[in-house]
Amino acid sequence: QFKSDDPLFIKWTTPMDAQGYRWIALDRSSSHGRHDLLYIDTDGDGHLDDETPHQGSARDQYRVAFDPIPVYLLTEDGPVTYHLACEFYSYDQRSTYLVMSTGGYYEGTVQIDGQAVPCVLIDYNGNGTFDDTAEDFNADRILLGEGRHRREYFVGHYLEYEGTLYRLEIARDGAYVSMTAAPDVAYGTVSVPENLTLFSAGGVNGLFEKTPENGQVRLPEGSYRVHRWEIARTEKGQHWTLSGRHFPRQQSFQVRSASPITVDVGEPVFSRLSVTQRHGAYQINQELRGKQDERIDLRRGSSRPAAPQVRIRSQTGDYDRTFTLEYG
């Protein structure tokens, strides 16, 4: 029995349920208020009428947030409790959505060559499992080490830790992590521009961050996409870094031991200027883009250089002013 006449329904997709999903419903605590009550099928019995609603709190005029909600999932070793975090956004009737993410993570140690290494498992895509690999970088995450030495890796078939390649096995429910040395894996060669100082690529094999040597890196055989590239150099005593990531049009490339492959990234990058007009106001935007339309970040030391300026002058010269663009 809902309190409002317009409840909303959505499925939380999870492979941890036999049906592949759990129903969620959103209701209003008052007839003209927000959708601030959330029902979820916590026990997977297909019903919502036996569930207690969770009260959300307004974070701003468009968003209602809910505390992490315990959801019970059945595994081979019995039931486990998973916590699901939800935020409901409502801008208008055509822009209404529920953001669902993991409300917790696993933390412990994993044995690597007899050494206990601090480990964190994160269900990055929020579907209830911790072993998801992905070609498009939507894989789950594993963190190894602690403090400033902690590093984040994509969950994949392999993981390279301190120069050694390991086969990675993670329980679907996050109950355990196993890493065993993989000396028998076949590698292929990837050629990149010689001035690249960092090249990282990933896919279902995991994420590999490499320092090219003479314009080449070695990767286990498989399918990859470029995750990031970087060029670092010093000019007149100033340390500069140019890097590219977030490739909207990127295609996968195949690494094979028998046939080296060339990946064309790096310089040159392109400066784009766009000017739009709306309701009598002009918006001017300048950005750097790479060869595959990736986003480019330019740093001097650890800071961005000053934003560019734009000069606007009328044909007669009566109007002549210079403005500084702003980041963000």
CSV table of N, CA and C in Angstrom, one decimal, residues 14 16 36 41 51-52 156 187 194 226-227 260 264 270 274:
chain,number,residue,atom,x,y,z
A,14,THR,N,21.6,-7.7,-10.7
A,14,THR,CA,22.7,-8.4,-10.0
A,14,THR,C,22.7,-9.9,-10.4
A,16,MET,N,23.8,-12.0,-8.6
A,16,MET,CA,23.7,-12.8,-7.3
A,16,MET,C,22.3,-13.2,-7.0
A,36,ASP,N,10.8,10.0,-1.3
A,36,ASP,CA,11.8,9.9,-0.3
A,36,ASP,C,11.7,8.6,0.5
A,41,ASP,N,13.4,-5.3,-2.4
A,41,ASP,CA,13.3,-6.7,-2.1
A,41,ASP,C,14.6,-7.3,-1.5
A,51,GLU,N,8.3,-5.7,3.1
A,51,GLU,CA,9.5,-4.9,3.3
A,51,GLU,C,9.2,-3.6,4.0
A,52,THR,N,10.1,-3.1,4.9
A,52,THR,CA,10.0,-1.8,5.6
A,52,THR,C,10.6,-0.7,4.7
A,156,GLY,N,41.0,-8.4,-13.2
A,156,GLY,CA,41.2,-9.0,-14.5
A,156,GLY,C,41.8,-10.4,-14.3
A,187,TYR,N,53.5,-13.2,-24.2
A,187,TYR,CA,53.5,-11.8,-24.3
A,187,TYR,C,53.6,-11.3,-25.7
A,194,GLU,N,58.3,7.1,-29.2
A,194,GLU,CA,59.4,7.0,-28.3
A,194,GLU,C,59.5,8.0,-27.2
A,226,VAL,N,43.5,1.6,-24.7
A,226,VAL,CA,44.4,2.5,-24.0
A,226,VAL,C,43.7,3.2,-22.9
A,227,HIS,N,44.3,3.2,-21.7
A,227,HIS,CA,43.7,3.8,-20.5
A,227,HIS,C,44.3,5.2,-20.3
A,260,PRO,N,53.8,-7.9,-33.7
A,260,PRO,CA,53.8,-6.6,-32.9
A,260,PRO,C,52.8,-5.7,-33.5
A,264,ASP,N,48.9,4.4,-32.0
A,264,ASP,CA,49.2,5.8,-32.3
A,264,ASP,C,48.6,6.7,-31.3
A,270,PHE,N,45.5,18.8,-30.0
A,270,PHE,CA,44.8,19.8,-30.7
A,270,PHE,C,44.0,20.7,-29.8
A,274,SER,N,35.4,26.8,-29.1
A,274,SER,CA,34.0,26.8,-29.5
A,274,SER,C,33.3,28.0,-28.9
